[in-house]
Amino acid sequence: MTQEAPEPLVAYDHTDLVNRPKRIWNWGNIPLPGLLLPALGAAFGFGLVWLVTLFTVSAFMPVLGLSMWTSILYFGPPFAVYFVWGRPLPSALTLSQQLVVWADYWFQPKRLQGLAADREPENLHWQVILWTPGSPRWQARYDAARQAAAERGTAFSPRR
């Protein structure tokens, strides 16, 4: 008689996969801090625009030429964008998520047309419509459906 080994339990966590740092390097068995890919993409895009802008301006202002002292000006802001972009704000959103919420709030079609009043309703009321079927044809179908449900013993019509 052989005993089979029980299957190992596997749990999958699919929450916030995009914003989770990717641990792609290991030092022995120790995972090194990973990269936050959305922040890396934002820093790379900003860095390209920033470097092109600074190189263009440095053509007219030689004091901004790439040197040991101006390297902080050239490479500091893209590094800052990487660390700021992926860090959660007090609202628990990252900067990219907060920008999406901000853009959705300010660029709604109703807001752009001046039709969005940002105020709460003063009076709330409930309205209930009660309907009793009056048609004999509908009542016959309803009774037949209730009878079939009672025979099957559904949760809505228990067996008698």
PDB file of C-alpha atoms in Angstrom:
ATOM      1  CA  MET A   1       0.000   0.000   0.000  1.00  0.00           C
ATOM      2  CA  THR A   2       1.525   3.287  -1.073  1.00  0.00           C
ATOM      3  CA  GLN A   3       0.626   6.628   0.328  1.00  0.00           C
ATOM      4  CA  GLU A   4       0.629   9.473  -2.114  1.00  0.00           C
ATOM      5  CA  ALA A   5       2.209  12.685  -0.982  1.00  0.00           C
ATOM      6  CA  PRO A   6      -0.367  15.438  -0.626  1.00  0.00           C
ATOM      7  CA  GLU A   7      -0.341  18.112  -3.261  1.00  0.00           C
ATOM      8  CA  PRO A   8       1.417  21.272  -2.079  1.00  0.00           C
ATOM      9  CA  LEU A   9      -0.838  24.247  -1.519  1.00  0.00           C
ATOM     10  CA  VAL A  10      -0.316  27.003  -4.053  1.00  0.00           C
ATOM     11  CA  ALA A  11      -1.609  30.519  -3.531  1.00  0.00           C
ATOM     12  CA  TYR A  12      -1.649  33.161  -6.234  1.00  0.00           C
ATOM     13  CA  ASP A  13      -1.700  36.850  -5.444  1.00  0.00           C
ATOM     14  CA  HIS A  14      -2.930  38.803  -8.443  1.00  0.00           C
ATOM     15  CA  THR A  15      -3.228  42.152  -6.702  1.00  0.00           C
ATOM     16  CA  ASP A  16      -1.271  45.110  -7.997  1.00  0.00           C
ATOM     17  CA  LEU A  17       0.992  43.066 -10.240  1.00  0.00           C
ATOM     18  CA  VAL A  18       1.909  46.039 -12.425  1.00  0.00           C
ATOM     19  CA  ASN A  19       3.141  48.191  -9.550  1.00  0.00           C
ATOM     20  CA  ARG A  20       4.977  45.471  -7.648  1.00  0.00           C
ATOM     21  CA  PRO A  21       8.786  45.722  -7.859  1.00  0.00           C
ATOM     22  CA  LYS A  22      10.229  43.003 -10.093  1.00  0.00           C
ATOM     23  CA  ARG A  23      12.991  41.135  -8.249  1.00  0.00           C
ATOM     24  CA  ILE A  24      15.058  40.117 -11.232  1.00  0.00           C
ATOM     25  CA  TRP A  25      18.463  39.843  -9.574  1.00  0.00           C
ATOM     26  CA  ASN A  26      19.607  37.517  -6.809  1.00  0.00           C
ATOM     27  CA  TRP A  27      22.752  37.477  -4.767  1.00  0.00           C
ATOM     28  CA  GLY A  28      22.974  33.880  -3.711  1.00  0.00           C
ATOM     29  CA  ASN A  29      19.512  33.205  -2.313  1.00  0.00           C
ATOM     30  CA  ILE A  30      18.886  36.827  -1.371  1.00  0.00           C
ATOM     31  CA  PRO A  31      16.649  38.738  -3.820  1.00  0.00           C
ATOM     32  CA  LEU A  32      17.968  42.218  -4.412  1.00  0.00           C
ATOM     33  CA  PRO A  33      15.570  45.153  -4.490  1.00  0.00           C
ATOM     34  CA  GLY A  34      13.667  45.019  -7.722  1.00  0.00           C
ATOM     35  CA  LEU A  35      12.734  47.503 -10.364  1.00  0.00           C
ATOM     36  CA  LEU A  36       9.390  49.199 -10.526  1.00  0.00           C
ATOM     37  CA  LEU A  37       8.725  48.967 -14.246  1.00  0.00           C
ATOM     38  CA  PRO A  38       6.101  51.749 -14.599  1.00  0.00           C
ATOM     39  CA  ALA A  39       8.399  54.142 -12.710  1.00  0.00           C
ATOM     40  CA  LEU A  40      11.355  53.000 -14.800  1.00  0.00           C
ATOM     41  CA  GLY A  41       9.421  53.718 -17.994  1.00  0.00           C
ATOM     42  CA  ALA A  42       8.367  57.154 -16.751  1.00  0.00           C
ATOM     43  CA  ALA A  43      11.933  58.000 -15.700  1.00  0.00           C
ATOM     44  CA  PHE A  44      13.316  56.807 -19.028  1.00  0.00           C
ATOM     45  CA  GLY A  45      10.805  58.858 -21.045  1.00  0.00           C
ATOM     46  CA  PHE A  46      11.329  61.928 -18.893  1.00  0.00           C
ATOM     47  CA  GLY A  47      15.109  61.418 -19.011  1.00  0.00           C
ATOM     48  CA  LEU A  48      15.154  61.397 -22.815  1.00  0.00           C
ATOM     49  CA  VAL A  49      13.138  64.604 -23.022  1.00  0.00           C
ATOM     50  CA  TRP A  50      15.211  66.182 -20.239  1.00  0.00           C
ATOM     51  CA  LEU A  51      18.567  65.317 -21.832  1.00  0.00           C
ATOM     52  CA  VAL A  52      17.534  66.488 -25.290  1.00  0.00           C
ATOM     53  CA  THR A  53      16.285  69.757 -23.782  1.00  0.00           C
ATOM     54  CA  LEU A  54      19.456  70.340 -21.760  1.00  0.00           C
ATOM     55  CA  PHE A  55      21.764  69.487 -24.660  1.00  0.00           C
ATOM     56  CA  THR A  56      19.811  71.890 -26.866  1.00  0.00           C
ATOM     57  CA  VAL A  57      19.982  74.678 -24.279  1.00  0.00           C
ATOM     58  CA  SER A  58      23.677  73.995 -23.626  1.00  0.00           C
ATOM     59  CA  ALA A  59      24.403  74.751 -27.284  1.00  0.00           C
ATOM     60  CA  PHE A  60      23.407  78.365 -26.539  1.00  0.00           C
ATOM     61  CA  MET A  61      24.618  78.475 -22.921  1.00  0.00           C
ATOM     62  CA  PRO A  62      28.034  76.834 -22.690  1.00  0.00           C
ATOM     63  CA  VAL A  63      27.946  76.928 -18.886  1.00  0.00           C
ATOM     64  CA  LEU A  64      25.355  74.102 -19.032  1.00  0.00           C
ATOM     65  CA  GLY A  65      27.687  71.787 -20.943  1.00  0.00           C
ATOM     66  CA  LEU A  66      28.052  68.287 -19.522  1.00  0.00           C
ATOM     67  CA  SER A  67      30.704  68.298 -16.826  1.00  0.00           C
ATOM     68  CA  MET A  68      31.298  66.804 -13.411  1.00  0.00           C
ATOM     69  CA  TRP A  69      29.328  69.640 -11.773  1.00  0.00           C
ATOM     70  CA  THR A  70      26.386  69.716 -14.176  1.00  0.00           C
ATOM     71  CA  SER A  71      25.962  65.927 -14.235  1.00  0.00           C
ATOM     72  CA  ILE A  72      23.658  66.255 -11.215  1.00  0.00           C
ATOM     73  CA  LEU A  73      21.495  68.632 -13.245  1.00  0.00           C
ATOM     74  CA  TYR A  74      21.510  66.197 -16.182  1.00  0.00           C
ATOM     75  CA  PHE A  75      20.919  62.890 -14.370  1.00  0.00           C
ATOM     76  CA  GLY A  76      19.372  63.901 -11.029  1.00  0.00           C
ATOM     77  CA  PRO A  77      15.821  64.692 -12.195  1.00  0.00           C
ATOM     78  CA  PRO A  78      15.313  61.377 -14.068  1.00  0.00           C
ATOM     79  CA  PHE A  79      16.467  59.484 -10.945  1.00  0.00           C
ATOM     80  CA  ALA A  80      14.113  61.619  -8.842  1.00  0.00           C
ATOM     81  CA  VAL A  81      11.242  60.816 -11.212  1.00  0.00           C
ATOM     82  CA  TYR A  82      11.923  57.090 -10.777  1.00  0.00           C
ATOM     83  CA  PHE A  83      11.772  57.259  -6.989  1.00  0.00           C
ATOM     84  CA  VAL A  84       8.824  59.664  -6.803  1.00  0.00           C
ATOM     85  CA  TRP A  85       6.752  57.926  -9.510  1.00  0.00           C
ATOM     86  CA  GLY A  86       6.473  54.570  -7.761  1.00  0.00           C
ATOM     87  CA  ARG A  87       6.177  55.749  -4.184  1.00  0.00           C
ATOM     88  CA  PRO A  88       2.674  55.674  -2.701  1.00  0.00           C
ATOM     89  CA  LEU A  89       1.204  59.062  -1.843  1.00  0.00           C
ATOM     90  CA  PRO A  90      -0.817  59.679   1.343  1.00  0.00           C
ATOM     91  CA  SER A  91      -3.908  58.647  -0.640  1.00  0.00           C
ATOM     92  CA  ALA A  92      -2.311  55.172  -1.104  1.00  0.00           C
ATOM     93  CA  LEU A  93      -2.134  55.778  -4.858  1.00  0.00           C
ATOM     94  CA  THR A  94       1.071  56.034  -6.824  1.00  0.00           C
ATOM     95  CA  LEU A  95       1.755  59.227  -8.739  1.00  0.00           C
ATOM     96  CA  SER A  96       0.720  57.642 -12.040  1.00  0.00           C
ATOM     97  CA  GLN A  97      -2.585  56.463 -10.552  1.00  0.00           C
ATOM     98  CA  GLN A  98      -3.157  59.872  -8.972  1.00  0.00           C
ATOM     99  CA  LEU A  99      -2.549  61.579 -12.331  1.00  0.00           C
ATOM    100  CA  VAL A 100      -5.154  59.308 -13.959  1.00  0.00           C
ATOM    101  CA  VAL A 101      -7.675  60.166 -11.238  1.00  0.00           C
ATOM    102  CA  TRP A 102      -6.868  63.868 -11.572  1.00  0.00           C
ATOM    103  CA  ALA A 103      -7.209  63.795 -15.383  1.00  0.00           C
ATOM    104  CA  ASP A 104     -10.468  61.865 -15.147  1.00  0.00           C
ATOM    105  CA  TYR A 105     -11.836  64.411 -12.678  1.00  0.00           C
ATOM    106  CA  TRP A 106     -10.826  67.542 -14.581  1.00  0.00           C
ATOM    107  CA  PHE A 107     -11.301  66.450 -18.187  1.00  0.00           C
ATOM    108  CA  GLN A 108     -14.753  64.925 -18.016  1.00  0.00           C
ATOM    109  CA  PRO A 109     -16.996  66.085 -20.871  1.00  0.00           C
ATOM    110  CA  LYS A 110     -19.553  67.441 -18.407  1.00  0.00           C
ATOM    111  CA  ARG A 111     -16.899  69.446 -16.582  1.00  0.00           C
ATOM    112  CA  LEU A 112     -15.408  70.788 -19.817  1.00  0.00           C
ATOM    113  CA  GLN A 113     -18.861  71.974 -20.906  1.00  0.00           C
ATOM    114  CA  GLY A 114     -19.479  73.613 -17.536  1.00  0.00           C
ATOM    115  CA  LEU A 115     -22.388  71.327 -16.668  1.00  0.00           C
ATOM    116  CA  ALA A 116     -20.893  69.492 -13.697  1.00  0.00           C
ATOM    117  CA  ALA A 117     -22.092  70.951 -10.415  1.00  0.00           C
ATOM    118  CA  ASP A 118     -19.896  69.656  -7.631  1.00  0.00           C
ATOM    119  CA  ARG A 119     -22.449  69.539  -4.804  1.00  0.00           C
ATOM    120  CA  GLU A 120     -24.270  66.922  -2.836  1.00  0.00           C
ATOM    121  CA  PRO A 121     -28.043  66.543  -3.067  1.00  0.00           C
ATOM    122  CA  GLU A 122     -29.876  68.149  -0.166  1.00  0.00           C
ATOM    123  CA  ASN A 123     -32.806  65.746   0.089  1.00  0.00           C
ATOM    124  CA  LEU A 124     -32.618  62.021  -0.442  1.00  0.00           C
ATOM    125  CA  HIS A 125     -35.768  59.990  -0.824  1.00  0.00           C
ATOM    126  CA  TRP A 126     -36.642  56.449  -1.704  1.00  0.00           C
ATOM    127  CA  GLN A 127     -39.276  55.586  -4.219  1.00  0.00           C
ATOM    128  CA  VAL A 128     -40.783  52.103  -4.278  1.00  0.00           C
ATOM    129  CA  ILE A 129     -43.082  50.868  -6.998  1.00  0.00           C
ATOM    130  CA  LEU A 130     -45.214  47.927  -5.978  1.00  0.00           C
ATOM    131  CA  TRP A 131     -46.864  46.060  -8.818  1.00  0.00           C
ATOM    132  CA  THR A 132     -49.455  43.373  -8.628  1.00  0.00           C
ATOM    133  CA  PRO A 133     -50.042  41.521 -11.866  1.00  0.00           C
ATOM    134  CA  GLY A 134     -53.599  41.828 -13.122  1.00  0.00           C
ATOM    135  CA  SER A 135     -53.444  39.772 -16.277  1.00  0.00           C
ATOM    136  CA  PRO A 136     -54.737  36.190 -15.888  1.00  0.00           C
ATOM    137  CA  ARG A 137     -52.244  34.981 -18.538  1.00  0.00           C
ATOM    138  CA  TRP A 138     -49.304  36.400 -16.577  1.00  0.00           C
ATOM    139  CA  GLN A 139     -50.697  35.032 -13.303  1.00  0.00           C
ATOM    140  CA  ALA A 140     -50.989  31.534 -14.811  1.00  0.00           C
ATOM    141  CA  ARG A 141     -47.330  31.607 -15.921  1.00  0.00           C
ATOM    142  CA  TYR A 142     -46.253  32.913 -12.518  1.00  0.00           C
ATOM    143  CA  ASP A 143     -48.181  30.184 -10.681  1.00  0.00           C
ATOM    144  CA  ALA A 144     -46.698  27.523 -12.991  1.00  0.00           C
ATOM    145  CA  ALA A 145     -43.168  28.808 -12.339  1.00  0.00           C
ATOM    146  CA  ARG A 146     -43.756  28.802  -8.565  1.00  0.00           C
ATOM    147  CA  GLN A 147     -45.128  25.261  -8.749  1.00  0.00           C
ATOM    148  CA  ALA A 148     -42.081  24.078 -10.737  1.00  0.00           C
ATOM    149  CA  ALA A 149     -39.760  25.764  -8.227  1.00  0.00           C
ATOM    150  CA  ALA A 150     -41.581  24.115  -5.335  1.00  0.00           C
ATOM    151  CA  GLU A 151     -41.200  20.702  -6.961  1.00  0.00           C
ATOM    152  CA  ARG A 152     -37.459  21.227  -7.415  1.00  0.00           C
ATOM    153  CA  GLY A 153     -37.097  22.598  -3.877  1.00  0.00           C
ATOM    154  CA  THR A 154     -35.227  25.765  -4.742  1.00  0.00           C
ATOM    155  CA  ALA A 155     -34.171  28.285  -2.126  1.00  0.00           C
ATOM    156  CA  PHE A 156     -37.093  30.513  -3.062  1.00  0.00           C
ATOM    157  CA  SER A 157     -39.797  27.840  -2.773  1.00  0.00           C
ATOM    158  CA  PRO A 158     -39.004  25.112  -0.244  1.00  0.00           C
ATOM    159  CA  ARG A 159     -40.378  21.601  -0.688  1.00  0.00           C
ATOM    160  CA  ARG A 160     -43.653  21.019   0.994  1.00  0.00           C
TER     161      ARG A 160
END
